[in-house]
Amino acid sequence: MISPVSQSTNFALAAKLLDAAVMRQEAIATNIANAETPGYKRVDINPDFARELETRMGSGSTPAELRGLRLELKTDENARTMRKDGNTVEVEKEILEMNRNTVAYEFLTDYVSSSFKSLKFAITGRG
């Protein structure tokens, strides 16, 4: 029996990482928008997400368990402030993170897209 593409562990992982990439992009945009706001603290995806994802992947979690991972934005407690107004956003760092995030997003969308193309080919016999 053939498992549906959406039920595979790799697909569930890619979908969860795409969710994370979208949320990270929102965080970066918010950080850049507030780069001049006194006292603003940089936000990012909860660092526990990466640790939990790694743990679940190591323990052979099911796709449903991977989908259940919670994503949330948190204040980046490790961000350093170099400004007197207490703002912790470094625009250059945000742009670098945006570029990394864009590459990750493109890779993941290519993976998901190719999964669906393979499914379409299996059904129709045409690519």
PDB file of N, CA, C and O in Angstrom, residues 39 41 81:
ATOM      1  N   GLY A  39      13.607  50.824  23.547  1.00  0.00           N
ATOM      2  CA  GLY A  39      13.210  49.766  24.470  1.00  0.00           C
ATOM      3  C   GLY A  39      12.681  48.499  23.820  1.00  0.00           C
ATOM      4  O   GLY A  39      12.392  47.528  24.499  1.00  0.00           O
ATOM      5  N   LYS A  41      12.541  44.979  22.243  1.00  0.00           N
ATOM      6  CA  LYS A  41      13.379  43.782  22.352  1.00  0.00           C
ATOM      7  C   LYS A  41      13.120  42.867  21.165  1.00  0.00           C
ATOM      8  O   LYS A  41      11.959  42.571  20.841  1.00  0.00           O
ATOM      9  N   THR A  81      22.302  44.327  23.653  1.00  0.00           N
ATOM     10  CA  THR A  81      21.982  45.709  23.327  1.00  0.00           C
ATOM     11  C   THR A  81      23.265  46.523  23.316  1.00  0.00           C
ATOM     12  O   THR A  81      24.097  46.408  24.196  1.00  0.00           O
TER      13      THR A  81
END
